[in-house]
Amino acid sequence: MKALRKLLDKLKPQFQKGGKLEKLHSTFDAFETFLYVPNKVTKTGTHIRDYMDMKRTMAIVVFAMLPALIFGMWNVGFQHFLATGEESDILINFLYGFKQVFPIIVVSYVSGLAVEFIFAQIRGHDVNEGFLVTGMLIPLIVPVDVPLWMVAVATVFAVIIGKEVFGGTGMNILNPALTARVFLFFAYPSEMTGTKVWVEGLKYGKDIINGFSGETILSQAAAGNTGFVNGTGEAYTVQDMFFGFIPGSIGETSTLAILVGAAILIYTGLGSWKIIFSVFFGGYFMGLVLNLFAVNPFMEIPALQQLFIGGFAFGAVFMATDPVTAAQTEKGKFIYGFLTGLLAILIRVLNPAYPEGVMMAILLMNVFAPLIDHYVIEANIKKRLSRAEDKYLEK
Amino acid sequence: MSEVIKIRRGLDIKLAGKAEKIFMRAEPSEYYAVKPVDFHNLIPKLTVKADNIVKAGTPLFYDKYCPEILFTSPVSGKVIAINRGERRRILEVVIKADPEIQYESFSIGEPSKMSTGEVKENLLKSGLWPMIRQRPYDIIANPEEKPKAIHISAFNTAPLAPDYDFTVKGCEVEFQKGIDALFKLTYGKIHLNINYEYPASQVFTKAQNVQINKFSGPHPAGNVGVQIHNIDPLNKGDLVWYISPQDVIIIGRLFDKGIYDASKVIALTGSEVLKPRYYKLIGGASIRNVLDNNVSEGINRYISGNVLTGTKIHADGYLGYYDSQITVIPEGDHYDFLGWALPGFEKYSASRAFWSWFLPNKMYRMDTNLNGGLRAFVLTGQYEKVFPMDIYPVQLIKAVIIEDIDQMEKLGIYEVAPEDFALCEFVCTSKKDVQAIIRKGLDLMIKEML
């Protein structure tokens, strides 16, 4: 440990003002602060500071995503071997999935961080930690067979257009991971939608059992089916949907794994329980309304099941809760969450063009979040002004 | 009002080093200082030079914009130094004390029988006026004005703060005299805000001419700003004054004996103090004698005041005018290998992000490390958890940053002071200098309004 610190201290002057590598200061600083919490002390204001910093925050959020990631990797293998009809076990499934998913994670982080480093260096700022979370989110919301170059292009697009042009971490309006996903959705629709992309290897057709259909439950519902079946025709149970033994984007299938992540986020105080609960409540509410006015099988899906299928749970816990793009007032979070859940289910069921409505709903509410906050603040201002008026009149 | 006002939001930081309720005697200090930098927005004009002889109560400097506000010496002796900082700003006027103090004479009398003008004059001439501060703006009160109320917080909830019930023990008569004097200065009530979680001192509960308000809850329940907000919030144009209990006692002594007797009881606290105790000394004293042989080895930070709002001083620096506490903690200029990734059993956090939450009764030794780099606002809801006022803290801070006077007014800038945001600054994950921003906001309002 000491040797490492000595090495960094020796190299540091070269990266500081006047040094040879002054231009790469942000890069050096990023690596140094990754290894060591810096030795800066408080100068003004409070003399002690909470140990919580941005790096710890991002680390915990990534940690909360691990259950969904690990399950997702296993599920990739599971769905694949279901399609080929081969024997497999937990370990084989997981290792197979790991082999498929890990490159996507690497590509996501490398391309995103490259953009972050370049922008930080040009601006002369520290490299911000925001991408540590986005980099893990992007792989979890894409189909497993997505070409790696597409992941790279989408990530670069999302970081530049979704975040950096606004000023970087903390300044963006739209959720960067969703920006990447929606870019893929509109730019490369054949790779992102349809019935063949959700099970690994299905679109290449090699070794697949005859007649295997790799549709997600949502696409079956959109087609108007009344019962949902897996690739070989067996019916899915509600437990399958809850535990996640269904095809879908890599991290979105297991509601249980996502809820474990939600528990971690809420307990450590990093994910707003207000948003999570409101999104689920809004979705459930819309599900009930649709059940009431049901004119087709999609609307008849029990409200609770709506919450387990598709990307709803994942969006509710990991996307809608992004503090920068969500509503920032405590009261506003309830309204924002409720409308997000409401719109997600509404778009999903009533709009034939979008089999999944969560990503659109969240992005739309990201745009409206400042407006919601504005009205919450205005209410507070009005209260203050009328209090002053009452006092004035009393006199 | 006899209901207890429960403050629900806030945070009691679990710091090690609380002072035991034992009086210690230290060698009386030889050196004392009055520091113009203790008084925000003050432009001091000196009335003494080096080598001048002064008595306790002799003016040392006055306020350039309000010359009747005098700042006087707490002891008698010789002015030995006037220390200046950048751009010749006066940092401190240092006096070497006589072994026996000689006092200037001021008016003696029963404040209840004196007129407002006489009370004011006595306070101004003796240099006690600066003890009275005002909200809004959190600056020294203006003698030309009359506030609608005066607030006294009888308890201090800041980390390791002294127990006021202990420090005012036995001073019923002086405290009451001080109250009587203050009563002449307002056309409304004097609010005495006590901590209802423990039985308060009789000095407070038996006081006359006051309205007693009961509070309970974590820090910042003891902050006068929070108390004012919960009793009678300030609107634009309102004026309230506030003062600390020991200063009320010093005012009482003025009218009782006609002298400026700046003795007070302070707490020596902090994880680096070997025996944290209470000491009796005279305001402005050098802390060297008190720290003698009582501090751990190593590089420490000496703070006049508490860790949230106090000022950094040297090991032989001087106690601040408004402070009744000294805190000594270790400096934190060291690197922490992968600090943000490890469990962190010894790291205290308001969040449950570190495994220290497994140990709920532990007291922590915290150093002055910033614990992260400065970032933009990212997390939301953090400040609100420790800010018990019906004001939106982040939005107010943003209004200050963009210098939007109108918005600052609408969001409640008149009600706040930097100390109310100290906990927000402590918990801030983005390491923003919140108190400095609010101070800047208040200064902008002063410029606009006055």
mmCIF file with all atom_site columns, C-alpha atoms in Angstrom, chain A residues 27-186:
data_model
loop_
_atom_site.group_PDB
_atom_site.id
_atom_site.type_symbol
_atom_site.label_atom_id
_atom_site.label_alt_id
_atom_site.label_comp_id
_atom_site.label_asym_id
_atom_site.label_entity_id
_atom_site.label_seq_id
_atom_site.pdbx_PDB_ins_code
_atom_site.Cartn_x
_atom_site.Cartn_y
_atom_site.Cartn_z
_atom_site.occupancy
_atom_site.B_iso_or_equiv
_atom_site.pdbx_formal_charge
_atom_site.auth_seq_id
_atom_site.auth_comp_id
_atom_site.auth_asym_id
_atom_site.auth_atom_id
_atom_site.pdbx_PDB_model_num
ATOM 1   C CA . THR A 1 27  ? -7.192  11.503  -16.017 1.00 0.00 ? 27  THR A CA 1
ATOM 2   C CA . PHE A 1 28  ? -4.519  11.129  -13.376 1.00 0.00 ? 28  PHE A CA 1
ATOM 3   C CA . ASP A 1 29  ? -6.848  12.577  -10.764 1.00 0.00 ? 29  ASP A CA 1
ATOM 4   C CA . ALA A 1 30  ? -9.571  10.095  -11.706 1.00 0.00 ? 30  ALA A CA 1
ATOM 5   C CA . PHE A 1 31  ? -7.276  7.137   -11.132 1.00 0.00 ? 31  PHE A CA 1
ATOM 6   C CA . GLU A 1 32  ? -5.737  8.598   -8.011  1.00 0.00 ? 32  GLU A CA 1
ATOM 7   C CA . THR A 1 33  ? -9.089  9.322   -6.378  1.00 0.00 ? 33  THR A CA 1
ATOM 8   C CA . PHE A 1 34  ? -10.317 5.878   -7.380  1.00 0.00 ? 34  PHE A CA 1
ATOM 9   C CA . LEU A 1 35  ? -7.498  4.335   -5.348  1.00 0.00 ? 35  LEU A CA 1
ATOM 10  C CA . TYR A 1 36  ? -7.367  6.862   -2.522  1.00 0.00 ? 36  TYR A CA 1
ATOM 11  C CA . VAL A 1 37  ? -9.892  9.168   -0.931  1.00 0.00 ? 37  VAL A CA 1
ATOM 12  C CA . PRO A 1 38  ? -7.983  12.458  -1.236  1.00 0.00 ? 38  PRO A CA 1
ATOM 13  C CA . ASN A 1 39  ? -6.199  14.132  1.654   1.00 0.00 ? 39  ASN A CA 1
ATOM 14  C CA . LYS A 1 40  ? -8.038  17.445  1.366   1.00 0.00 ? 40  LYS A CA 1
ATOM 15  C CA . VAL A 1 41  ? -9.271  18.899  4.627   1.00 0.00 ? 41  VAL A CA 1
ATOM 16  C CA . THR A 1 42  ? -12.173 21.235  5.316   1.00 0.00 ? 42  THR A CA 1
ATOM 17  C CA . LYS A 1 43  ? -11.377 24.898  4.908   1.00 0.00 ? 43  LYS A CA 1
ATOM 18  C CA . THR A 1 44  ? -14.613 26.825  5.353   1.00 0.00 ? 44  THR A CA 1
ATOM 19  C CA . GLY A 1 45  ? -17.830 25.844  7.034   1.00 0.00 ? 45  GLY A CA 1
ATOM 20  C CA . THR A 1 46  ? -18.171 22.632  8.984   1.00 0.00 ? 46  THR A CA 1
ATOM 21  C CA . HIS A 1 47  ? -14.941 21.080  10.183  1.00 0.00 ? 47  HIS A CA 1
ATOM 22  C CA . ILE A 1 48  ? -16.115 17.520  9.796   1.00 0.00 ? 48  ILE A CA 1
ATOM 23  C CA . ARG A 1 49  ? -17.889 15.932  6.868   1.00 0.00 ? 49  ARG A CA 1
ATOM 24  C CA . ASP A 1 50  ? -19.987 12.863  6.419   1.00 0.00 ? 50  ASP A CA 1
ATOM 25  C CA . TYR A 1 51  ? -17.969 10.002  4.932   1.00 0.00 ? 51  TYR A CA 1
ATOM 26  C CA . MET A 1 52  ? -20.528 9.581   2.196   1.00 0.00 ? 52  MET A CA 1
ATOM 27  C CA . ASP A 1 53  ? -19.315 10.821  -1.176  1.00 0.00 ? 53  ASP A CA 1
ATOM 28  C CA . MET A 1 54  ? -20.270 10.349  -4.818  1.00 0.00 ? 54  MET A CA 1
ATOM 29  C CA . LYS A 1 55  ? -18.038 7.321   -5.281  1.00 0.00 ? 55  LYS A CA 1
ATOM 30  C CA . ARG A 1 56  ? -19.613 5.521   -2.337  1.00 0.00 ? 56  ARG A CA 1
ATOM 31  C CA . THR A 1 57  ? -23.060 6.423   -3.618  1.00 0.00 ? 57  THR A CA 1
ATOM 32  C CA . MET A 1 58  ? -22.394 4.994   -7.079  1.00 0.00 ? 58  MET A CA 1
ATOM 33  C CA . ALA A 1 59  ? -20.723 1.899   -5.645  1.00 0.00 ? 59  ALA A CA 1
ATOM 34  C CA . ILE A 1 60  ? -23.787 1.098   -3.576  1.00 0.00 ? 60  ILE A CA 1
ATOM 35  C CA . VAL A 1 61  ? -26.166 1.616   -6.494  1.00 0.00 ? 61  VAL A CA 1
ATOM 36  C CA . VAL A 1 62  ? -24.090 -0.768  -8.615  1.00 0.00 ? 62  VAL A CA 1
ATOM 37  C CA . PHE A 1 63  ? -24.119 -3.206  -5.710  1.00 0.00 ? 63  PHE A CA 1
ATOM 38  C CA . ALA A 1 64  ? -27.919 -2.965  -5.635  1.00 0.00 ? 64  ALA A CA 1
ATOM 39  C CA . MET A 1 65  ? -28.004 -3.955  -9.307  1.00 0.00 ? 65  MET A CA 1
ATOM 40  C CA . LEU A 1 66  ? -25.945 -7.077  -8.772  1.00 0.00 ? 66  LEU A CA 1
ATOM 41  C CA . PRO A 1 67  ? -28.851 -9.403  -7.906  1.00 0.00 ? 67  PRO A CA 1
ATOM 42  C CA . ALA A 1 68  ? -30.583 -8.463  -11.172 1.00 0.00 ? 68  ALA A CA 1
ATOM 43  C CA . LEU A 1 69  ? -27.302 -8.816  -13.053 1.00 0.00 ? 69  LEU A CA 1
ATOM 44  C CA . ILE A 1 70  ? -26.389 -12.189 -11.636 1.00 0.00 ? 70  ILE A CA 1
ATOM 45  C CA . PHE A 1 71  ? -29.860 -13.576 -12.140 1.00 0.00 ? 71  PHE A CA 1
ATOM 46  C CA . GLY A 1 72  ? -29.942 -12.060 -15.601 1.00 0.00 ? 72  GLY A CA 1
ATOM 47  C CA . MET A 1 73  ? -26.738 -13.826 -16.562 1.00 0.00 ? 73  MET A CA 1
ATOM 48  C CA . TRP A 1 74  ? -28.144 -17.118 -15.349 1.00 0.00 ? 74  TRP A CA 1
ATOM 49  C CA . ASN A 1 75  ? -31.397 -16.472 -17.189 1.00 0.00 ? 75  ASN A CA 1
ATOM 50  C CA . VAL A 1 76  ? -29.618 -15.824 -20.487 1.00 0.00 ? 76  VAL A CA 1
ATOM 51  C CA . GLY A 1 77  ? -28.139 -19.295 -20.240 1.00 0.00 ? 77  GLY A CA 1
ATOM 52  C CA . PHE A 1 78  ? -31.409 -20.794 -19.053 1.00 0.00 ? 78  PHE A CA 1
ATOM 53  C CA . GLN A 1 79  ? -33.448 -19.345 -21.930 1.00 0.00 ? 79  GLN A CA 1
ATOM 54  C CA . HIS A 1 80  ? -30.789 -20.334 -24.437 1.00 0.00 ? 80  HIS A CA 1
ATOM 55  C CA . PHE A 1 81  ? -30.669 -23.950 -23.390 1.00 0.00 ? 81  PHE A CA 1
ATOM 56  C CA . LEU A 1 82  ? -34.442 -24.046 -23.283 1.00 0.00 ? 82  LEU A CA 1
ATOM 57  C CA . ALA A 1 83  ? -34.390 -23.030 -26.943 1.00 0.00 ? 83  ALA A CA 1
ATOM 58  C CA . THR A 1 84  ? -31.769 -25.549 -28.002 1.00 0.00 ? 84  THR A CA 1
ATOM 59  C CA . GLY A 1 85  ? -33.288 -28.289 -25.914 1.00 0.00 ? 85  GLY A CA 1
ATOM 60  C CA . GLU A 1 86  ? -29.936 -29.189 -24.367 1.00 0.00 ? 86  GLU A CA 1
ATOM 61  C CA . GLU A 1 87  ? -29.399 -30.290 -20.793 1.00 0.00 ? 87  GLU A CA 1
ATOM 62  C CA . SER A 1 88  ? -27.932 -27.708 -18.463 1.00 0.00 ? 88  SER A CA 1
ATOM 63  C CA . ASP A 1 89  ? -27.615 -26.828 -14.790 1.00 0.00 ? 89  ASP A CA 1
ATOM 64  C CA . ILE A 1 90  ? -27.311 -23.663 -12.759 1.00 0.00 ? 90  ILE A CA 1
ATOM 65  C CA . LEU A 1 91  ? -23.574 -23.311 -13.255 1.00 0.00 ? 91  LEU A CA 1
ATOM 66  C CA . ILE A 1 92  ? -23.638 -23.956 -16.983 1.00 0.00 ? 92  ILE A CA 1
ATOM 67  C CA . ASN A 1 93  ? -26.476 -21.497 -17.421 1.00 0.00 ? 93  ASN A CA 1
ATOM 68  C CA . PHE A 1 94  ? -24.664 -18.843 -15.436 1.00 0.00 ? 94  PHE A CA 1
ATOM 69  C CA . LEU A 1 95  ? -21.329 -19.280 -17.169 1.00 0.00 ? 95  LEU A CA 1
ATOM 70  C CA . TYR A 1 96  ? -22.981 -19.201 -20.552 1.00 0.00 ? 96  TYR A CA 1
ATOM 71  C CA . GLY A 1 97  ? -24.803 -16.019 -19.690 1.00 0.00 ? 97  GLY A CA 1
ATOM 72  C CA . PHE A 1 98  ? -21.667 -14.503 -18.202 1.00 0.00 ? 98  PHE A CA 1
ATOM 73  C CA . LYS A 1 99  ? -19.841 -15.117 -21.454 1.00 0.00 ? 99  LYS A CA 1
ATOM 74  C CA . GLN A 1 100 ? -22.579 -13.306 -23.356 1.00 0.00 ? 100 GLN A CA 1
ATOM 75  C CA . VAL A 1 101 ? -23.150 -10.421 -20.995 1.00 0.00 ? 101 VAL A CA 1
ATOM 76  C CA . PHE A 1 102 ? -19.664 -9.565  -19.820 1.00 0.00 ? 102 PHE A CA 1
ATOM 77  C CA . PRO A 1 103 ? -18.499 -8.160  -23.184 1.00 0.00 ? 103 PRO A CA 1
ATOM 78  C CA . ILE A 1 104 ? -21.505 -5.867  -23.256 1.00 0.00 ? 104 ILE A CA 1
ATOM 79  C CA . ILE A 1 105 ? -20.580 -4.525  -19.808 1.00 0.00 ? 105 ILE A CA 1
ATOM 80  C CA . VAL A 1 106 ? -17.005 -3.953  -20.883 1.00 0.00 ? 106 VAL A CA 1
ATOM 81  C CA . VAL A 1 107 ? -18.012 -2.143  -24.057 1.00 0.00 ? 107 VAL A CA 1
ATOM 82  C CA . SER A 1 108 ? -20.517 -0.007  -22.173 1.00 0.00 ? 108 SER A CA 1
ATOM 83  C CA . TYR A 1 109 ? -18.006 1.118   -19.541 1.00 0.00 ? 109 TYR A CA 1
ATOM 84  C CA . VAL A 1 110 ? -15.099 1.619   -21.906 1.00 0.00 ? 110 VAL A CA 1
ATOM 85  C CA . SER A 1 111 ? -17.003 3.699   -24.439 1.00 0.00 ? 111 SER A CA 1
ATOM 86  C CA . GLY A 1 112 ? -18.845 5.727   -21.817 1.00 0.00 ? 112 GLY A CA 1
ATOM 87  C CA . LEU A 1 113 ? -15.824 6.379   -19.635 1.00 0.00 ? 113 LEU A CA 1
ATOM 88  C CA . ALA A 1 114 ? -13.748 7.320   -22.654 1.00 0.00 ? 114 ALA A CA 1
ATOM 89  C CA . VAL A 1 115 ? -16.233 10.064  -23.467 1.00 0.00 ? 115 VAL A CA 1
ATOM 90  C CA . GLU A 1 116 ? -16.380 11.143  -19.800 1.00 0.00 ? 116 GLU A CA 1
ATOM 91  C CA . PHE A 1 117 ? -12.594 11.315  -19.522 1.00 0.00 ? 117 PHE A CA 1
ATOM 92  C CA . ILE A 1 118 ? -12.256 13.317  -22.723 1.00 0.00 ? 118 ILE A CA 1
ATOM 93  C CA . PHE A 1 119 ? -14.897 15.837  -21.703 1.00 0.00 ? 119 PHE A CA 1
ATOM 94  C CA . ALA A 1 120 ? -13.476 16.179  -18.194 1.00 0.00 ? 120 ALA A CA 1
ATOM 95  C CA . GLN A 1 121 ? -10.017 16.746  -19.555 1.00 0.00 ? 121 GLN A CA 1
ATOM 96  C CA . ILE A 1 122 ? -11.170 19.355  -22.069 1.00 0.00 ? 122 ILE A CA 1
ATOM 97  C CA . ARG A 1 123 ? -13.074 21.207  -19.364 1.00 0.00 ? 123 ARG A CA 1
ATOM 98  C CA . GLY A 1 124 ? -10.344 20.821  -16.772 1.00 0.00 ? 124 GLY A CA 1
ATOM 99  C CA . HIS A 1 125 ? -12.737 19.297  -14.260 1.00 0.00 ? 125 HIS A CA 1
ATOM 100 C CA . ASP A 1 126 ? -12.638 16.123  -12.226 1.00 0.00 ? 126 ASP A CA 1
ATOM 101 C CA . VAL A 1 127 ? -14.049 13.055  -13.915 1.00 0.00 ? 127 VAL A CA 1
ATOM 102 C CA . ASN A 1 128 ? -17.500 12.664  -12.384 1.00 0.00 ? 128 ASN A CA 1
ATOM 103 C CA . GLU A 1 129 ? -18.708 9.332   -11.086 1.00 0.00 ? 129 GLU A CA 1
ATOM 104 C CA . GLY A 1 130 ? -22.134 9.382   -12.707 1.00 0.00 ? 130 GLY A CA 1
ATOM 105 C CA . PHE A 1 131 ? -21.190 6.963   -15.425 1.00 0.00 ? 131 PHE A CA 1
ATOM 106 C CA . LEU A 1 132 ? -20.247 4.248   -12.944 1.00 0.00 ? 132 LEU A CA 1
ATOM 107 C CA . VAL A 1 133 ? -23.968 3.588   -12.571 1.00 0.00 ? 133 VAL A CA 1
ATOM 108 C CA . THR A 1 134 ? -25.064 4.310   -16.140 1.00 0.00 ? 134 THR A CA 1
ATOM 109 C CA . GLY A 1 135 ? -22.406 1.944   -17.416 1.00 0.00 ? 135 GLY A CA 1
ATOM 110 C CA . MET A 1 136 ? -24.002 -0.922  -15.520 1.00 0.00 ? 136 MET A CA 1
ATOM 111 C CA . LEU A 1 137 ? -27.574 0.087   -16.348 1.00 0.00 ? 137 LEU A CA 1
ATOM 112 C CA . ILE A 1 138 ? -27.151 0.042   -20.116 1.00 0.00 ? 138 ILE A CA 1
ATOM 113 C CA . PRO A 1 139 ? -26.229 -3.639  -20.388 1.00 0.00 ? 139 PRO A CA 1
ATOM 114 C CA . LEU A 1 140 ? -29.149 -4.583  -18.147 1.00 0.00 ? 140 LEU A CA 1
ATOM 115 C CA . ILE A 1 141 ? -31.761 -3.050  -20.420 1.00 0.00 ? 141 ILE A CA 1
ATOM 116 C CA . VAL A 1 142 ? -30.654 -4.361  -23.817 1.00 0.00 ? 142 VAL A CA 1
ATOM 117 C CA . PRO A 1 143 ? -31.440 -7.728  -25.442 1.00 0.00 ? 143 PRO A CA 1
ATOM 118 C CA . VAL A 1 144 ? -28.541 -10.121 -24.979 1.00 0.00 ? 144 VAL A CA 1
ATOM 119 C CA . ASP A 1 145 ? -27.705 -10.505 -28.659 1.00 0.00 ? 145 ASP A CA 1
ATOM 120 C CA . VAL A 1 146 ? -27.291 -6.798  -29.284 1.00 0.00 ? 146 VAL A CA 1
ATOM 121 C CA . PRO A 1 147 ? -24.193 -6.219  -31.458 1.00 0.00 ? 147 PRO A CA 1
ATOM 122 C CA . LEU A 1 148 ? -21.409 -4.744  -29.378 1.00 0.00 ? 148 LEU A CA 1
ATOM 123 C CA . TRP A 1 149 ? -20.733 -1.897  -31.779 1.00 0.00 ? 149 TRP A CA 1
ATOM 124 C CA . MET A 1 150 ? -24.336 -0.776  -31.324 1.00 0.00 ? 150 MET A CA 1
ATOM 125 C CA . VAL A 1 151 ? -23.859 -0.680  -27.555 1.00 0.00 ? 151 VAL A CA 1
ATOM 126 C CA . ALA A 1 152 ? -20.790 1.494   -28.058 1.00 0.00 ? 152 ALA A CA 1
ATOM 127 C CA . VAL A 1 153 ? -22.525 3.910   -30.411 1.00 0.00 ? 153 VAL A CA 1
ATOM 128 C CA . ALA A 1 154 ? -25.589 4.191   -28.169 1.00 0.00 ? 154 ALA A CA 1
ATOM 129 C CA . THR A 1 155 ? -23.457 4.752   -25.066 1.00 0.00 ? 155 THR A CA 1
ATOM 130 C CA . VAL A 1 156 ? -21.398 7.457   -26.722 1.00 0.00 ? 156 VAL A CA 1
ATOM 131 C CA . PHE A 1 157 ? -24.585 9.122   -27.946 1.00 0.00 ? 157 PHE A CA 1
ATOM 132 C CA . ALA A 1 158 ? -26.182 8.946   -24.517 1.00 0.00 ? 158 ALA A CA 1
ATOM 133 C CA . VAL A 1 159 ? -23.184 10.355  -22.674 1.00 0.00 ? 159 VAL A CA 1
ATOM 134 C CA . ILE A 1 160 ? -22.623 13.220  -25.094 1.00 0.00 ? 160 ILE A CA 1
ATOM 135 C CA . ILE A 1 161 ? -26.165 14.213  -26.010 1.00 0.00 ? 161 ILE A CA 1
ATOM 136 C CA . GLY A 1 162 ? -27.871 12.955  -22.877 1.00 0.00 ? 162 GLY A CA 1
ATOM 137 C CA . LYS A 1 163 ? -25.460 14.338  -20.349 1.00 0.00 ? 163 LYS A CA 1
ATOM 138 C CA . GLU A 1 164 ? -22.310 16.204  -21.327 1.00 0.00 ? 164 GLU A CA 1
ATOM 139 C CA . VAL A 1 165 ? -23.917 18.880  -23.497 1.00 0.00 ? 165 VAL A CA 1
ATOM 140 C CA . PHE A 1 166 ? -25.977 19.881  -20.460 1.00 0.00 ? 166 PHE A CA 1
ATOM 141 C CA . GLY A 1 167 ? -22.920 20.203  -18.266 1.00 0.00 ? 167 GLY A CA 1
ATOM 142 C CA . GLY A 1 168 ? -22.208 16.689  -17.061 1.00 0.00 ? 168 GLY A CA 1
ATOM 143 C CA . THR A 1 169 ? -23.312 14.754  -14.013 1.00 0.00 ? 169 THR A CA 1
ATOM 144 C CA . GLY A 1 170 ? -25.979 16.571  -12.082 1.00 0.00 ? 170 GLY A CA 1
ATOM 145 C CA . MET A 1 171 ? -27.063 18.789  -14.952 1.00 0.00 ? 171 MET A CA 1
ATOM 146 C CA . ASN A 1 172 ? -28.887 16.453  -17.301 1.00 0.00 ? 172 ASN A CA 1
ATOM 147 C CA . ILE A 1 173 ? -32.618 16.403  -17.898 1.00 0.00 ? 173 ILE A CA 1
ATOM 148 C CA . LEU A 1 174 ? -32.997 12.911  -19.349 1.00 0.00 ? 174 LEU A CA 1
ATOM 149 C CA . ASN A 1 175 ? -31.882 9.653   -17.798 1.00 0.00 ? 175 ASN A CA 1
ATOM 150 C CA . PRO A 1 176 ? -28.667 8.765   -19.718 1.00 0.00 ? 176 PRO A CA 1
ATOM 151 C CA . ALA A 1 177 ? -29.165 4.992   -19.665 1.00 0.00 ? 177 ALA A CA 1
ATOM 152 C CA . LEU A 1 178 ? -32.669 5.395   -21.055 1.00 0.00 ? 178 LEU A CA 1
ATOM 153 C CA . THR A 1 179 ? -31.347 7.816   -23.644 1.00 0.00 ? 179 THR A CA 1
ATOM 154 C CA . ALA A 1 180 ? -29.039 5.056   -24.840 1.00 0.00 ? 180 ALA A CA 1
ATOM 155 C CA . ARG A 1 181 ? -31.867 2.550   -24.885 1.00 0.00 ? 181 ARG A CA 1
ATOM 156 C CA . VAL A 1 182 ? -34.272 4.797   -26.707 1.00 0.00 ? 182 VAL A CA 1
ATOM 157 C CA . PHE A 1 183 ? -31.552 5.621   -29.235 1.00 0.00 ? 183 PHE A CA 1
ATOM 158 C CA . LEU A 1 184 ? -31.165 1.912   -29.932 1.00 0.00 ? 184 LEU A CA 1
ATOM 159 C CA . PHE A 1 185 ? -34.921 1.498   -30.132 1.00 0.00 ? 185 PHE A CA 1
ATOM 160 C CA . PHE A 1 186 ? -35.394 4.153   -32.780 1.00 0.00 ? 186 PHE A CA 1
#
